[in-house]
Amino acid sequence: MNNTNAFDYIVIGGGSAGSVLAARLSEQENIQVCLIEAGSSDETPRIQTPAGTITLYKSQKFSWNYYSTPQPRLGNRHIHVPRGKALGGSSSMNSMIYIRGLPSDYDLWEQAGCEGWGWQDVLPWFKRSEKNLLQQDAAYHGVEGELLVDKPRDPNPVSALFVAAGVRAGLPENHDFNGPALSGVGIYNVTQKEGQRLSSYRAFLHPHLGRSNLTVMTDCQVETLIMDGKTVQGVRVIAAGETHATALRCRKEVILAAGSIGSPHILMKSGVGPRAALAAADVAVVHDLPGVGQNLQDHLDGLVTVRSKSALTLGFSLAAWKPILTAPFRYLFARKGWLTTNYVEAGGFASTPLATGEPDIQFHFVPGYRSHRGRLFEWGHGYAIHTCVLRPKSIGSLRLGAGKQLEIDFNFLADPYDARVLVEGIKTARKILAQPEFAALRGEEMLPGKQVQSDEQLHQYVKEYCATVFHPVGTCKMGRDAMSVVAPDTLKVHGIDNLRVADASIMPTLISGNTNAPSIMIGERAAEMILRGGTLASTTSNKERAYA
């Protein structure tokens, strides 16, 4: 560990991308690396046990618990935005689903001016990270990486009913959503090791904490970047319990990996962002960069939730006393039982009538009752399908408010197309749940409810109840246009020296699925850029190295 306050590289954020970055950079013994994480240790069963994820989303300790500004097209509702606040970041609180999205997602990035980020360019880096335990197609999967990809240890039998019902409803069964096709229904692959969560931190960084050139600082929040003109010289941080900021100096670079909410927030607090917005927040403008905090995108989600009397589903009732009481013992001794669930064990991708070829909706099936009142727990049993819009057209933004606090405006349903797709997606979800496979479990549909049938009624339901599945991206997008924040070939912030961004915020458009795996890929590529000369071009000859 470095006993001074100077490092070669300072990585801000110990999440999906930041943990990879710190691990890869510190492989070089002559490089001093410091990782700064605002959250604390992940040493708790709430994080390590898969079923503990349900306790994390509104945790005062492990979640940032952001809320959006009132959304005018959603009845002025404030949308909850949980982001991970611990080593591992959001990969320490997510549902552990391993999804990459469509090849066309990345080809679209390349077509938008992000040369070197097409599907054939990024696939080797996905494969480099992955240790696939399922003997899936080697053309798409790696087997020597640190991130274990496995099947759920003990999926609830109702998850299999969902898959069978989806097939009967006309969707193909898909055994590998990261293989040649995305469409269909199936049991999701998860990032777990022997039935425990495998966050990016646990996979990549935790095994190497003994490195003498690696310093990991937890409970340490970044106040601002230290700037000399337009050159970053370090960061000011406030440790837990401290009242005064400490300066950490970088000899080479600072890399922002604080996520799509945290990274633009730090930039704006440091005077890098849209001039008028910074001035309005009483922040001295260091560099006018209009795209910072803009281009916010997230998957809009709608819920169908059904009550059931069947104790086969996850839930709390007198009839379920046996699986509840035996769950700790089954998990401890066999990694089986209720505590193994990630709650969204099954799901899939489908095309609504509005799709133009590729799937435009994703399902997350829950073999338990999702509260129609928004509660964490409800007494009784049931099942639910979350349906989200894969490529929404509504674009939001972040800005600084009073006291430099962040204001998050998703601008949901600004484009009516998103509501139309979600309505069609809810119809598809209902079609799956209407199949005979659910006959023995069927009960009352609580949301949207049997009285909600017409398109007009479903549109109103979407406005009153839709939320997100927690996949914000795009707020420091890479590109060459006037609204881009980082250069595609370096991930360096336009107009600022010694500063890069490497996390989901650089995505110019939202990918078709869960964002953890793509964020890890971004961390891999950023580290390789730095280690191989600082640019994307310098990594081209090392593609084979990525999955050799």
Coordinates of C-alpha atoms in Angstrom, one line a residue:
M1 CA 0.0 0.0 0.0
N2 CA 1.2 3.5 -0.9
N3 CA 1.9 5.5 2.3
T4 CA 1.9 8.8 0.4
N5 CA -1.0 10.8 -1.1
A6 CA 0.4 10.5 -4.7
F7 CA -0.4 7.7 -7.1
D8 CA 0.1 7.1 -10.8
Y9 CA -3.6 6.4 -11.4
I10 CA -6.6 7.2 -9.3
V11 CA -9.8 5.3 -10.1
I12 CA -13.0 6.8 -8.8
G13 CA -15.6 4.1 -8.1
G14 CA -15.2 0.5 -7.2
G15 CA -18.1 -0.8 -9.3
S16 CA -18.4 -2.9 -12.4
A17 CA -15.9 -1.0 -14.5
G18 CA -13.7 0.5 -11.7
S19 CA -12.9 -2.8 -10.1
V20 CA -11.7 -4.2 -13.4
L21 CA -9.6 -1.1 -14.1
A22 CA -7.9 -1.1 -10.7
A23 CA -7.2 -4.9 -11.0
R24 CA -5.7 -4.7 -14.5
L25 CA -3.6 -1.6 -13.9
S26 CA -2.2 -2.9 -10.6
E27 CA -1.0 -6.0 -12.5
Q28 CA 2.0 -3.8 -13.4
E29 CA 4.2 -3.7 -10.3
N30 CA 5.7 -0.3 -11.4
I31 CA 2.3 1.4 -11.4
Q32 CA 0.8 2.8 -8.2
V33 CA -3.0 2.6 -8.2
C34 CA -5.6 4.0 -5.9
L35 CA -9.2 3.0 -6.0
I36 CA -11.7 5.3 -4.2
E37 CA -15.1 4.0 -3.2
A38 CA -17.7 6.1 -1.4
G39 CA -19.3 3.0 0.0
S40 CA -18.0 0.5 2.5
S41 CA -17.0 -3.2 2.6
D42 CA -19.2 -5.9 0.9
E43 CA -18.6 -8.3 3.8
T44 CA -22.2 -9.0 4.7
P45 CA -24.6 -11.8 3.9
R46 CA -27.0 -9.3 2.5
I47 CA -24.6 -8.8 -0.4
Q48 CA -23.0 -12.2 -0.7
T49 CA -26.2 -14.3 -0.4
P50 CA -28.2 -14.0 -3.7
A51 CA -31.6 -13.6 -2.0
G52 CA -30.2 -10.7 0.0
T53 CA -30.5 -8.4 -3.0
I54 CA -34.1 -7.6 -2.1
T55 CA -32.9 -5.9 1.1
L56 CA -30.4 -3.6 -0.7
Y57 CA -32.4 -1.4 -3.0
K58 CA -33.6 0.9 -0.3
S59 CA -30.8 0.3 2.1
Q60 CA -29.5 3.5 3.8
K61 CA -26.0 1.9 3.9
F62 CA -25.6 0.1 0.6
S63 CA -27.7 2.2 -1.8
W64 CA -27.4 5.8 -2.9
N65 CA -31.2 6.0 -3.0
Y66 CA -31.5 8.7 -5.5
Y67 CA -35.0 9.9 -6.6
S68 CA -35.8 11.6 -9.9
T69 CA -37.4 15.0 -10.3
P70 CA -41.2 14.9 -10.7
Q71 CA -41.9 13.2 -14.0
P72 CA -44.7 15.3 -15.6
R73 CA -46.0 12.5 -17.9
L74 CA -46.0 10.0 -15.0
G75 CA -48.3 12.0 -12.8
N76 CA -45.4 14.0 -11.3
R77 CA -44.1 10.8 -9.6
H78 CA -40.5 10.7 -8.2
I79 CA -38.9 7.5 -9.6
H80 CA -36.6 5.6 -7.2
V81 CA -33.0 5.3 -8.5
P82 CA -31.0 2.9 -6.4
R83 CA -27.3 2.6 -7.2
G84 CA -24.8 0.4 -5.4
K85 CA -22.8 2.1 -2.6
A86 CA -20.2 -0.5 -1.6
L87 CA -17.2 -2.3 -3.1
G88 CA -18.6 -3.8 -6.3
G89 CA -21.0 -0.8 -6.8
S90 CA -24.2 -1.8 -8.4
S91 CA -22.8 -5.3 -9.2
S92 CA -23.0 -5.8 -5.4
M93 CA -26.8 -5.2 -5.4
N94 CA -28.0 -6.2 -8.8
S95 CA -29.8 -9.4 -9.8
M96 CA -26.6 -10.9 -11.1
I97 CA -28.0 -11.5 -14.7
Y98 CA -25.3 -11.9 -17.3
I99 CA -26.5 -10.3 -20.6
R100 CA -24.5 -8.5 -23.2
G101 CA -27.3 -7.2 -25.6
L102 CA -27.5 -7.4 -29.3
P103 CA -24.5 -7.2 -31.7
S104 CA -26.4 -4.5 -33.5
D105 CA -26.3 -2.3 -30.3
Y106 CA -22.6 -2.1 -30.6
D107 CA -22.6 -1.7 -34.4
L108 CA -24.9 1.2 -33.8
W109 CA -22.2 2.8 -31.6
E110 CA -19.7 2.4 -34.4
Q111 CA -22.1 3.9 -36.9
A112 CA -22.6 6.9 -34.6
G113 CA -18.9 7.7 -34.8
C114 CA -17.4 5.4 -32.1
E115 CA -14.9 3.6 -34.3
G116 CA -13.6 0.5 -32.8
W117 CA -16.7 -0.2 -30.6
G118 CA -18.6 -2.4 -33.1
W119 CA -19.6 -6.0 -32.1
Q120 CA -16.6 -7.7 -33.5
D121 CA -14.4 -5.2 -31.6
V122 CA -16.0 -5.7 -28.2
L123 CA -16.7 -9.4 -28.3
P124 CA -13.1 -10.4 -27.5
W125 CA -13.2 -8.2 -24.4
F126 CA -16.4 -9.9 -23.2
K127 CA -14.7 -13.2 -23.7
R128 CA -11.6 -12.1 -21.9
S129 CA -13.5 -11.4 -18.6
E130 CA -15.7 -14.5 -18.7
K131 CA -15.2 -17.9 -17.2
N132 CA -18.2 -19.8 -18.6
L133 CA -19.1 -22.9 -16.6
L134 CA -21.9 -24.1 -18.9
Q135 CA -19.9 -25.3 -21.9
Q136 CA -21.6 -22.8 -24.1
D137 CA -20.4 -21.9 -27.7
A138 CA -16.8 -20.9 -27.6
A139 CA -17.4 -18.5 -30.5
Y140 CA -19.3 -16.3 -28.0
H141 CA -17.9 -17.3 -24.6
G142 CA -14.6 -17.2 -22.7
V143 CA -13.5 -19.8 -20.2
E144 CA -10.4 -18.4 -18.7
G145 CA -11.6 -15.1 -17.2
E146 CA -12.4 -14.1 -13.7
L147 CA -16.1 -13.5 -14.0
L148 CA -17.8 -16.9 -13.5
V149 CA -21.0 -17.3 -15.5
D150 CA -23.2 -20.1 -14.3
K151 CA -26.8 -21.3 -14.1
P152 CA -28.9 -20.6 -10.9
R153 CA -28.2 -23.3 -8.3
D154 CA -31.8 -24.0 -7.4
P155 CA -34.3 -22.2 -9.5
N156 CA -37.9 -22.1 -8.3
P157 CA -40.1 -24.6 -10.3
V158 CA -42.4 -21.8 -11.2
S159 CA -39.6 -20.2 -13.3
A160 CA -39.7 -23.4 -15.5
L161 CA -43.4 -22.9 -15.9
F162 CA -42.8 -19.4 -17.2
V163 CA -40.4 -20.8 -19.8
A164 CA -42.9 -23.5 -20.9
A165 CA -45.7 -20.9 -21.0
G166 CA -43.6 -18.6 -23.1
V167 CA -42.9 -21.4 -25.6
R168 CA -46.6 -22.3 -25.8
A169 CA -47.3 -18.6 -26.4
G170 CA -45.1 -18.7 -29.5
L171 CA -41.6 -17.7 -28.3
P172 CA -38.6 -20.0 -28.8
E173 CA -36.8 -21.5 -25.8
N174 CA -33.4 -19.8 -25.6
H175 CA -30.6 -21.6 -23.7
D176 CA -28.0 -18.9 -24.2
F177 CA -29.1 -15.2 -24.4
N178 CA -25.4 -14.4 -25.2
G179 CA -25.2 -16.7 -28.1
P180 CA -26.3 -16.4 -31.7
A181 CA -29.8 -15.1 -30.9
L182 CA -31.4 -13.0 -28.2
S183 CA -35.1 -13.8 -28.8
G184 CA -36.9 -16.3 -26.7
V185 CA -37.5 -17.3 -23.1
G186 CA -35.3 -19.2 -20.7
I187 CA -33.5 -19.4 -17.4
Y188 CA -31.0 -16.5 -17.2
N189 CA -27.2 -17.1 -16.6
V190 CA -25.9 -15.5 -13.5
T191 CA -22.6 -14.2 -12.2
Q192 CA -22.3 -16.4 -9.1
K193 CA -19.6 -18.6 -7.6
E194 CA -20.7 -21.7 -5.8
G195 CA -24.1 -20.2 -5.1
Q196 CA -22.8 -16.8 -3.9
R197 CA -22.9 -13.4 -5.6
L198 CA -19.8 -12.7 -7.7
S199 CA -19.6 -8.9 -8.1
S200 CA -17.0 -7.3 -10.3
Y201 CA -15.1 -6.4 -7.1
R202 CA -15.1 -10.0 -5.9
A203 CA -14.2 -11.4 -9.3
F204 CA -11.4 -9.0 -10.3
L205 CA -10.0 -7.0 -7.4
H206 CA -10.6 -8.8 -4.1
P207 CA -8.1 -11.6 -4.9
H208 CA -5.3 -9.0 -5.3
L209 CA -5.8 -6.7 -2.3
G210 CA -2.3 -7.8 -1.1
R211 CA -0.6 -6.1 -4.0
S212 CA 1.9 -3.5 -2.6
N213 CA 1.1 -1.1 -5.4
L214 CA -2.7 -1.1 -4.8
T215 CA -4.5 1.2 -2.4
V216 CA -8.3 0.7 -1.9
M217 CA -10.0 3.5 0.0
T218 CA -13.6 2.9 1.2
D219 CA -16.1 5.2 2.9
C220 CA -14.4 8.0 1.0
Q221 CA -16.3 10.4 -1.1
V222 CA -14.9 12.6 -3.9
E223 CA -15.6 16.3 -3.4
T224 CA -14.0 17.6 -6.6
L225 CA -11.3 17.1 -9.0
I226 CA -8.1 19.1 -8.5
M227 CA -7.6 21.2 -11.6
D228 CA -4.7 23.4 -12.8
G229 CA -6.3 25.2 -15.7
K230 CA -7.6 22.3 -17.8
T231 CA -5.3 19.7 -16.4
V232 CA -6.4 17.3 -13.7
Q233 CA -3.8 16.9 -10.9
G234 CA -5.8 14.8 -8.5
V235 CA -8.9 14.7 -6.4
R236 CA -10.2 16.0 -3.1
V237 CA -11.9 13.4 -0.9
I238 CA -13.7 13.4 2.4
A239 CA -13.3 10.2 4.4
A240 CA -16.0 9.0 6.8
G241 CA -16.0 10.9 10.0
E242 CA -13.7 13.7 8.6
T243 CA -14.8 17.3 8.2
H244 CA -11.9 18.4 6.0
A245 CA -11.0 17.2 2.5
T246 CA -7.8 15.4 1.8
A247 CA -5.9 16.0 -1.5
L248 CA -4.8 12.9 -3.5
R249 CA -2.4 13.6 -6.3
C250 CA -2.1 11.7 -9.6
R251 CA 1.2 11.5 -11.4
K252 CA -0.6 10.3 -14.6
E253 CA -4.4 10.2 -14.7
V254 CA -7.7 10.2 -12.9
I255 CA -10.3 7.7 -14.3
L256 CA -13.9 8.3 -13.5
A257 CA -15.8 5.0 -13.0
A258 CA -18.5 6.2 -10.7
G259 CA -21.3 5.3 -13.0
S260 CA -23.9 7.1 -15.1
I261 CA -25.0 9.1 -12.1
G262 CA -21.8 9.6 -10.2
S263 CA -19.3 10.4 -13.0
P264 CA -21.2 13.4 -14.5
H265 CA -22.0 14.6 -11.0
I266 CA -18.2 14.8 -10.1
L267 CA -17.5 16.5 -13.4
M268 CA -20.1 19.1 -12.9
K269 CA -19.1 19.7 -9.3
S270 CA -15.6 20.3 -10.6
G271 CA -16.7 22.9 -13.1
V272 CA -16.8 20.7 -16.2
G273 CA -20.1 20.7 -17.9
P274 CA -22.7 23.0 -19.6
R275 CA -21.7 26.6 -18.9
A276 CA -25.2 28.0 -18.3
A277 CA -26.2 25.1 -16.0
L278 CA -23.0 25.3 -14.0
A279 CA -23.4 29.1 -13.6
A280 CA -27.0 28.7 -12.5
A281 CA -25.8 26.3 -9.8
D282 CA -23.1 28.8 -8.7
V283 CA -20.2 26.6 -9.9
A284 CA -17.2 28.2 -11.4
V285 CA -16.9 27.1 -15.0
V286 CA -13.5 25.4 -15.7
H287 CA -14.4 23.9 -19.1
D288 CA -17.7 24.3 -21.0
L289 CA -18.6 20.8 -22.1
P290 CA -22.4 20.8 -23.1
G291 CA -22.9 17.0 -23.1
V292 CA -22.0 16.3 -19.5
G293 CA -25.2 15.0 -17.8
Q294 CA -27.1 14.9 -21.0
N295 CA -28.3 11.9 -23.0
L296 CA -29.7 10.0 -20.0
Q297 CA -31.4 6.8 -21.0
D298 CA -32.9 3.9 -19.0
H299 CA -35.1 0.9 -19.5
L300 CA -38.8 1.8 -18.8
D301 CA -40.6 -1.1 -17.0
G302 CA -44.1 -2.2 -16.5
L303 CA -45.4 -4.8 -14.0
V304 CA -48.0 -7.6 -14.2
T305 CA -48.4 -9.1 -10.8
V306 CA -50.7 -11.9 -9.8
R307 CA -51.9 -13.3 -6.4
S308 CA -51.8 -17.0 -5.9
K309 CA -52.7 -19.5 -3.2
S310 CA -49.8 -21.8 -4.3
A311 CA -47.0 -22.2 -1.8
L312 CA -44.9 -23.4 -4.7
T313 CA -44.1 -19.7 -5.3
L314 CA -41.8 -17.7 -3.1
G315 CA -43.7 -16.0 -0.3
F316 CA -44.4 -15.8 3.4
S317 CA -47.4 -17.8 4.7
L318 CA -48.1 -20.6 7.1
A319 CA -48.2 -23.1 4.2
A320 CA -44.6 -22.1 3.4
W321 CA -43.2 -22.8 6.9
K322 CA -41.0 -25.6 5.8
P323 CA -39.0 -24.0 3.0
I324 CA -38.7 -20.8 5.1
L325 CA -37.4 -22.5 8.2
T326 CA -35.1 -24.8 6.3
A327 CA -33.7 -22.2 3.9
P328 CA -30.7 -21.1 6.0
F329 CA -29.6 -24.7 6.5
R330 CA -30.1 -25.7 2.9
Y331 CA -28.1 -22.7 1.8
L332 CA -25.3 -23.1 4.3
F333 CA -24.8 -26.8 3.7
A334 CA -25.8 -27.4 0.1
R335 CA -26.3 -23.9 -1.6
K336 CA -29.9 -24.9 -2.3
G337 CA -33.3 -23.5 -1.3
W338 CA -34.9 -20.1 -1.2
L339 CA -31.7 -18.1 -0.3
T340 CA -30.2 -19.0 -3.7
T341 CA -32.8 -17.0 -5.7
N342 CA -32.0 -13.8 -7.5
Y343 CA -35.8 -13.3 -7.8
V344 CA -35.6 -12.9 -11.6
E345 CA -34.3 -16.4 -12.5
A346 CA -36.1 -16.5 -15.8
G347 CA -37.0 -14.1 -18.5
G348 CA -36.4 -13.4 -22.1
F349 CA -36.8 -11.1 -25.1
A350 CA -39.6 -10.7 -27.6
S351 CA -40.8 -8.5 -30.4
T352 CA -44.0 -6.5 -30.2
P353 CA -45.9 -5.5 -33.3
L354 CA -44.0 -2.2 -33.2
A355 CA -40.6 -4.0 -33.5
T356 CA -38.5 -3.5 -36.7
G357 CA -36.8 -6.9 -36.7
E358 CA -34.9 -7.1 -33.4
P359 CA -36.6 -7.8 -30.0
D360 CA -37.9 -4.6 -28.4
I361 CA -38.9 -5.8 -25.0
Q362 CA -37.3 -7.9 -22.2
F363 CA -39.0 -9.9 -19.5
H364 CA -37.9 -10.5 -15.9
F365 CA -40.0 -13.2 -14.4
V366 CA -40.4 -13.3 -10.6
P367 CA -41.6 -16.6 -9.1
G368 CA -43.0 -14.7 -6.1
Y369 CA -45.5 -11.9 -5.4
R370 CA -44.5 -8.4 -6.3
S371 CA -46.4 -6.0 -4.1
H372 CA -49.0 -3.9 -5.9
R373 CA -48.4 -1.3 -3.2
G374 CA -44.7 -1.1 -3.6
R375 CA -43.8 -2.8 -0.4
L376 CA -40.7 -4.7 0.1
F377 CA -42.6 -7.7 1.6
E378 CA -46.2 -8.8 1.2
W379 CA -47.8 -11.7 3.1
G380 CA -48.8 -14.5 0.7
H381 CA -47.9 -15.8 -2.6
G382 CA -47.9 -15.0 -6.3
Y383 CA -45.8 -14.3 -9.4
A384 CA -45.0 -11.4 -11.7
I385 CA -43.5 -10.4 -15.0
H386 CA -41.5 -7.2 -15.4
T387 CA -41.5 -6.0 -19.0
C388 CA -39.2 -3.3 -20.2
V389 CA -38.7 -1.2 -23.3
L390 CA -35.3 -2.2 -24.7
R391 CA -34.5 0.9 -26.8
P392 CA -36.5 3.8 -25.5
K393 CA -36.6 7.0 -27.4
S394 CA -37.2 9.4 -24.5
I395 CA -33.9 11.1 -23.4
G396 CA -33.4 12.7 -20.0
S397 CA -30.6 14.6 -18.3
L398 CA -28.8 15.4 -15.0
R399 CA -28.2 18.8 -13.6
L400 CA -26.9 20.4 -10.4
G401 CA -29.4 21.9 -8.1
A402 CA -29.2 23.8 -4.8
G403 CA -26.1 22.9 -2.8
K404 CA -24.6 21.0 -5.8
Q405 CA -27.1 18.3 -5.2
L406 CA -27.9 16.2 -8.3
E407 CA -31.3 16.4 -10.0
I408 CA -32.2 13.4 -12.2
D409 CA -34.8 14.0 -14.9
F410 CA -35.5 10.9 -17.0
N411 CA -38.0 12.7 -19.1
F412 CA -40.0 9.5 -19.3
L413 CA -42.6 9.2 -22.1
A414 CA -41.4 12.4 -23.8
D415 CA -41.6 10.3 -26.9
P416 CA -45.0 8.5 -27.0
Y417 CA -43.4 5.6 -28.8
D418 CA -42.1 4.2 -25.5
A419 CA -45.6 4.0 -23.9
R420 CA -46.9 2.2 -27.0
V421 CA -44.1 -0.4 -26.9
L422 CA -44.6 -0.9 -23.1
V423 CA -48.4 -1.4 -23.6
E424 CA -47.7 -4.0 -26.3
G425 CA -45.2 -5.6 -24.0
I426 CA -47.7 -5.9 -21.1
K427 CA -50.1 -7.5 -23.5
T428 CA -47.4 -10.1 -24.4
A429 CA -46.7 -10.7 -20.7
R430 CA -50.4 -11.3 -20.1
K431 CA -50.5 -13.7 -23.0
I432 CA -47.8 -15.8 -21.4
L433 CA -49.4 -15.8 -18.0
A434 CA -52.7 -16.9 -19.6
Q435 CA -51.2 -20.2 -20.8
P436 CA -52.3 -23.5 -19.3
E437 CA -49.0 -23.9 -17.4
F438 CA -50.2 -21.4 -14.9
A439 CA -53.7 -22.9 -14.5
A440 CA -53.0 -24.5 -11.1
L441 CA -51.4 -21.3 -9.7
R442 CA -53.7 -18.7 -11.2
G443 CA -55.3 -16.1 -9.0
E444 CA -56.3 -12.5 -9.1
E445 CA -54.3 -10.1 -11.3
M446 CA -53.5 -7.2 -8.9
L447 CA -51.7 -5.0 -11.5
P448 CA -52.8 -3.8 -14.0
G449 CA -56.0 -5.6 -12.8
K450 CA -58.7 -7.3 -14.8
Q451 CA -60.6 -4.0 -15.2
V452 CA -57.6 -2.6 -17.3
Q453 CA -58.0 -4.0 -20.8
S454 CA -58.1 -1.3 -23.5
D455 CA -55.1 0.4 -24.9
E456 CA -56.2 3.6 -23.4
Q457 CA -56.5 2.1 -20.0
L458 CA -53.1 0.4 -20.3
H459 CA -51.6 3.7 -21.3
Q460 CA -53.0 5.2 -18.2
Y461 CA -51.7 2.3 -16.1
V462 CA -48.2 2.8 -17.6
K463 CA -48.3 6.5 -16.6
E464 CA -49.4 5.7 -13.0
Y465 CA -47.1 2.7 -12.3
C466 CA -44.1 2.4 -14.7
A467 CA -40.6 2.6 -13.2
T468 CA -37.1 1.5 -14.3
V469 CA -35.1 -1.6 -14.1
F470 CA -32.1 0.4 -13.0
H471 CA -29.9 0.6 -16.2
P472 CA -29.0 4.3 -16.5
V473 CA -26.5 5.0 -19.3
G474 CA -25.2 7.7 -21.6
T475 CA -24.5 10.8 -19.4
C476 CA -20.8 11.1 -20.5
K477 CA -21.3 9.6 -24.0
M478 CA -18.4 8.9 -26.2
G479 CA -18.4 10.3 -29.7
R480 CA -17.2 13.1 -32.0
D481 CA -20.3 15.3 -32.1
A482 CA -20.8 18.5 -30.1
M483 CA -22.6 16.7 -27.3
S484 CA -20.1 14.0 -26.7
V485 CA -18.0 14.0 -23.6
V486 CA -15.2 11.5 -24.2
A487 CA -13.2 10.5 -27.3
P488 CA -14.0 6.9 -28.5
D489 CA -10.3 6.1 -29.1
T490 CA -9.1 7.1 -25.7
L491 CA -12.1 7.7 -23.4
K492 CA -10.4 10.9 -22.4
V493 CA -12.6 13.9 -21.6
H494 CA -12.7 16.3 -24.5
G495 CA -10.6 19.4 -23.6
I496 CA -9.3 18.1 -20.3
D497 CA -5.9 16.6 -19.7
N498 CA -5.2 13.5 -17.5
L499 CA -8.9 12.6 -17.2
R500 CA -10.8 9.6 -18.6
V501 CA -14.3 8.2 -18.0
A502 CA -14.8 4.4 -18.1
D503 CA -18.3 3.2 -17.1
A504 CA -21.8 2.9 -18.4
S505 CA -22.0 6.7 -18.8
I506 CA -19.9 6.5 -22.0
M507 CA -22.5 4.4 -23.9
P508 CA -23.9 6.6 -26.6
T509 CA -27.1 4.5 -26.7
L510 CA -28.7 2.0 -24.4
I511 CA -27.9 -1.7 -25.0
S512 CA -30.7 -4.3 -25.3
G513 CA -30.5 -5.8 -21.9
N514 CA -28.8 -5.7 -18.5
T515 CA -25.8 -3.4 -18.2
N516 CA -23.4 -5.1 -15.8
A517 CA -21.5 -7.2 -18.4
P518 CA -21.1 -4.3 -20.9
S519 CA -19.7 -2.1 -18.0
I520 CA -17.1 -4.7 -17.2
M521 CA -16.2 -4.8 -20.9
I522 CA -15.7 -1.0 -20.9
G523 CA -13.4 -1.3 -17.9
E524 CA -11.4 -4.0 -19.6
R525 CA -10.9 -1.8 -22.7
A526 CA -10.1 1.3 -20.8
A527 CA -7.3 -0.5 -18.8
E528 CA -5.9 -1.9 -22.1
M529 CA -5.9 1.5 -23.6
I530 CA -3.8 2.9 -20.7
L531 CA -1.4 -0.1 -20.5
R532 CA -0.9 -0.3 -24.3
G533 CA -0.2 3.3 -25.2
G534 CA -3.3 5.3 -24.3
T535 CA -5.5 4.8 -27.3
L536 CA -7.9 2.3 -28.8
A537 CA -5.7 1.8 -31.8
S538 CA -2.9 0.6 -29.6
T539 CA -5.1 -2.3 -28.4
T540 CA -6.0 -3.6 -31.8
S541 CA -3.0 -5.8 -32.1
N542 CA -3.8 -7.2 -28.6
K543 CA -7.3 -8.5 -29.5
E544 CA -6.0 -12.0 -29.6
R545 CA -4.4 -11.5 -26.2
A546 CA -7.9 -10.7 -24.8
Y547 CA -9.2 -14.2 -25.3
A548 CA -6.1 -16.3 -26.0

